[in-house]
XYZ file of C-alpha atoms in Angstrom:
171
model
C 0.001 -0.002 0.028
C 2.775 2.129 0.612
C 3.681 1.681 -2.870
C 0.314 2.775 -4.047
C 0.510 5.855 -1.971
C 3.951 6.585 -3.384
C 2.771 6.047 -6.925
C -0.169 8.163 -6.199
C 1.980 10.749 -4.707
C 4.296 10.609 -7.666
C 1.395 10.742 -10.022
C -0.112 13.586 -8.111
C 3.193 15.252 -7.847
C 3.830 14.848 -11.457
C 0.348 16.076 -12.163
C 0.990 19.041 -9.826
C 4.290 19.729 -11.363
C 2.769 19.534 -14.766
C -0.064 21.701 -13.622
C 2.331 24.137 -12.137
C 4.414 24.165 -15.308
C 1.344 24.707 -17.396
C 0.221 27.408 -15.009
C 3.599 29.070 -15.135
C 3.573 28.792 -18.859
C 0.170 30.380 -18.845
C 1.376 33.120 -16.520
C 4.274 33.747 -18.855
C 1.931 33.915 -21.796
C -0.343 36.204 -19.812
C 2.595 38.334 -18.926
C 3.681 38.416 -22.516
C 0.109 39.273 -23.605
C -0.060 41.912 -20.911
C 3.222 43.369 -22.203
C 1.948 43.252 -25.699
C -1.341 44.829 -24.587
C 0.581 47.610 -22.774
C 2.729 48.173 -25.887
C -0.288 48.131 -28.122
C -2.083 50.602 -25.846
C 0.973 52.871 -25.839
C 1.159 52.602 -29.652
C -2.584 53.299 -29.815
C -2.137 56.369 -27.672
C 0.796 57.472 -29.817
C -1.243 56.984 -33.001
C -4.194 58.820 -31.512
C -1.903 61.720 -30.589
C -0.403 61.682 -34.127
C -3.957 61.572 -35.483
C -5.007 64.490 -33.270
C -1.923 66.498 -34.498
C -2.704 65.670 -38.105
C -6.312 66.742 -37.659
C -5.094 70.037 -36.118
C -2.740 70.461 -39.090
C -5.620 69.788 -41.491
C -7.691 72.435 -39.728
C -4.762 74.931 -39.953
C -4.212 74.047 -43.627
C -7.965 74.458 -44.353
C -7.846 77.877 -42.548
C -4.747 78.878 -44.647
C -6.422 77.742 -47.753
C -9.572 79.850 -46.963
C -7.321 82.821 -46.195
C -5.437 82.382 -49.360
C -8.724 82.192 -51.225
C -9.873 85.471 -49.701
C -6.521 87.010 -50.396
C -6.731 85.829 -54.009
C -10.189 87.351 -54.271
C -8.884 90.641 -52.849
C -5.986 90.539 -55.333
C -8.295 89.777 -58.271
C -10.505 92.747 -57.197
C -7.477 94.985 -56.962
C -6.211 93.845 -60.359
C -9.592 94.616 -61.824
C -9.654 98.038 -60.143
C -6.105 98.741 -61.441
C -7.112 97.781 -64.960
C -10.064 100.121 -64.801
C -7.895 102.892 -63.364
C -5.223 102.223 -66.049
C -7.886 102.513 -68.761
C -9.112 105.836 -67.309
C -5.554 107.097 -67.099
C -5.023 106.173 -70.769
C -8.239 108.086 -71.695
C -7.021 111.084 -69.711
C -3.604 110.731 -71.310
C -5.149 110.830 -74.816
C -7.128 113.880 -73.940
C -4.041 115.673 -72.446
C -2.017 114.813 -75.542
C -4.722 116.235 -77.722
C -4.806 119.378 -75.597
C -1.050 119.611 -75.852
C -1.218 119.320 -79.655
C -3.902 121.986 -79.773
C -1.932 124.263 -77.460
C 1.224 123.710 -79.564
C -0.733 124.563 -82.711
C -2.079 127.761 -81.036
C 1.406 128.600 -79.818
C 2.843 128.175 -83.357
C 0.076 130.260 -84.748
C 0.715 132.920 -82.088
C 4.420 132.809 -82.797
C 3.726 133.147 -86.526
C 1.483 136.160 -85.930
C 4.080 137.748 -83.709
C 6.708 137.332 -86.406
C 4.328 138.848 -88.893
C 3.572 141.796 -86.584
C 7.265 142.235 -85.864
C 7.967 142.337 -89.622
C 5.133 144.895 -89.990
C 6.591 147.008 -87.102
C 10.063 146.934 -88.746
C 8.526 147.949 -91.975
C 6.558 150.749 -90.327
C 9.677 151.828 -88.375
C 11.524 152.033 -91.692
C 8.683 153.976 -93.284
C 8.667 156.266 -90.220
C 12.373 156.809 -90.459
C 12.006 157.574 -94.168
C 9.019 159.864 -93.479
C 11.027 161.688 -90.835
C 13.708 162.335 -93.337
C 11.470 163.496 -96.149
C 8.667 165.158 -94.120
C 10.512 168.204 -92.896
C 11.532 168.957 -96.469
C 7.948 168.709 -97.689
C 6.662 170.945 -94.797
C 9.241 173.570 -95.509
C 8.366 173.611 -99.108
C 4.702 173.757 -98.433
C 4.792 176.492 -95.838
C 7.630 178.373 -97.536
C 5.357 179.251 -100.411
C 2.281 180.061 -98.393
C 4.004 182.237 -95.858
C 2.039 180.854 -92.881
C 3.822 180.817 -89.544
C 3.479 177.344 -87.858
C 3.849 176.852 -84.122
C 5.765 173.822 -82.765
C 2.542 172.142 -81.466
C 0.906 172.615 -84.795
C 3.948 171.231 -86.531
C 3.786 167.987 -84.413
C 0.127 167.524 -85.294
C 0.917 168.060 -88.933
C 3.758 165.596 -88.653
C 1.405 162.902 -87.241
C -1.175 163.709 -89.947
C 1.506 163.468 -92.619
C 2.824 160.119 -91.344
C -0.701 158.693 -91.255
C -1.326 159.849 -94.753
C 1.966 158.447 -95.952
C 1.309 155.069 -94.292
C -2.159 154.860 -95.871
C -0.860 155.739 -99.219
C 1.944 153.018 -99.069
C -0.524 150.231 -98.269
């Protein structure tokens, strides 16, 4: 009987040892699985954090895109306004160039008239100089024969009348 007990004990002992080994194996597996779980949880947290950062970046990029769209719209409006202003300036420039041409024409016409008038003045001055030379002789001859005494004031009036008559006659 003792033998039976020993065999039983050995069997139980072997069973217990086997059970303990299986249990230790399971504990190791559980520990490994727990480690894997912890690692996976950490990796999941890290991925969630990366996802959160990427979502924030997406929001920022969308905001930037909207701002760039508004800025583009402002720039297009400004370009349109500048084109309109440029067109107006070209119209104004054309008008001013036409005014300048007209003023130049008027200036040239005025200069031509001034040249003509200066030529007339020179001609009249020459006629006056010639009249001054010939007039006293004519007056002396005229009044010498009549015997009329002429005062200096009357002589000047006669000089002016004679010059006018001479100028009218020369025209």
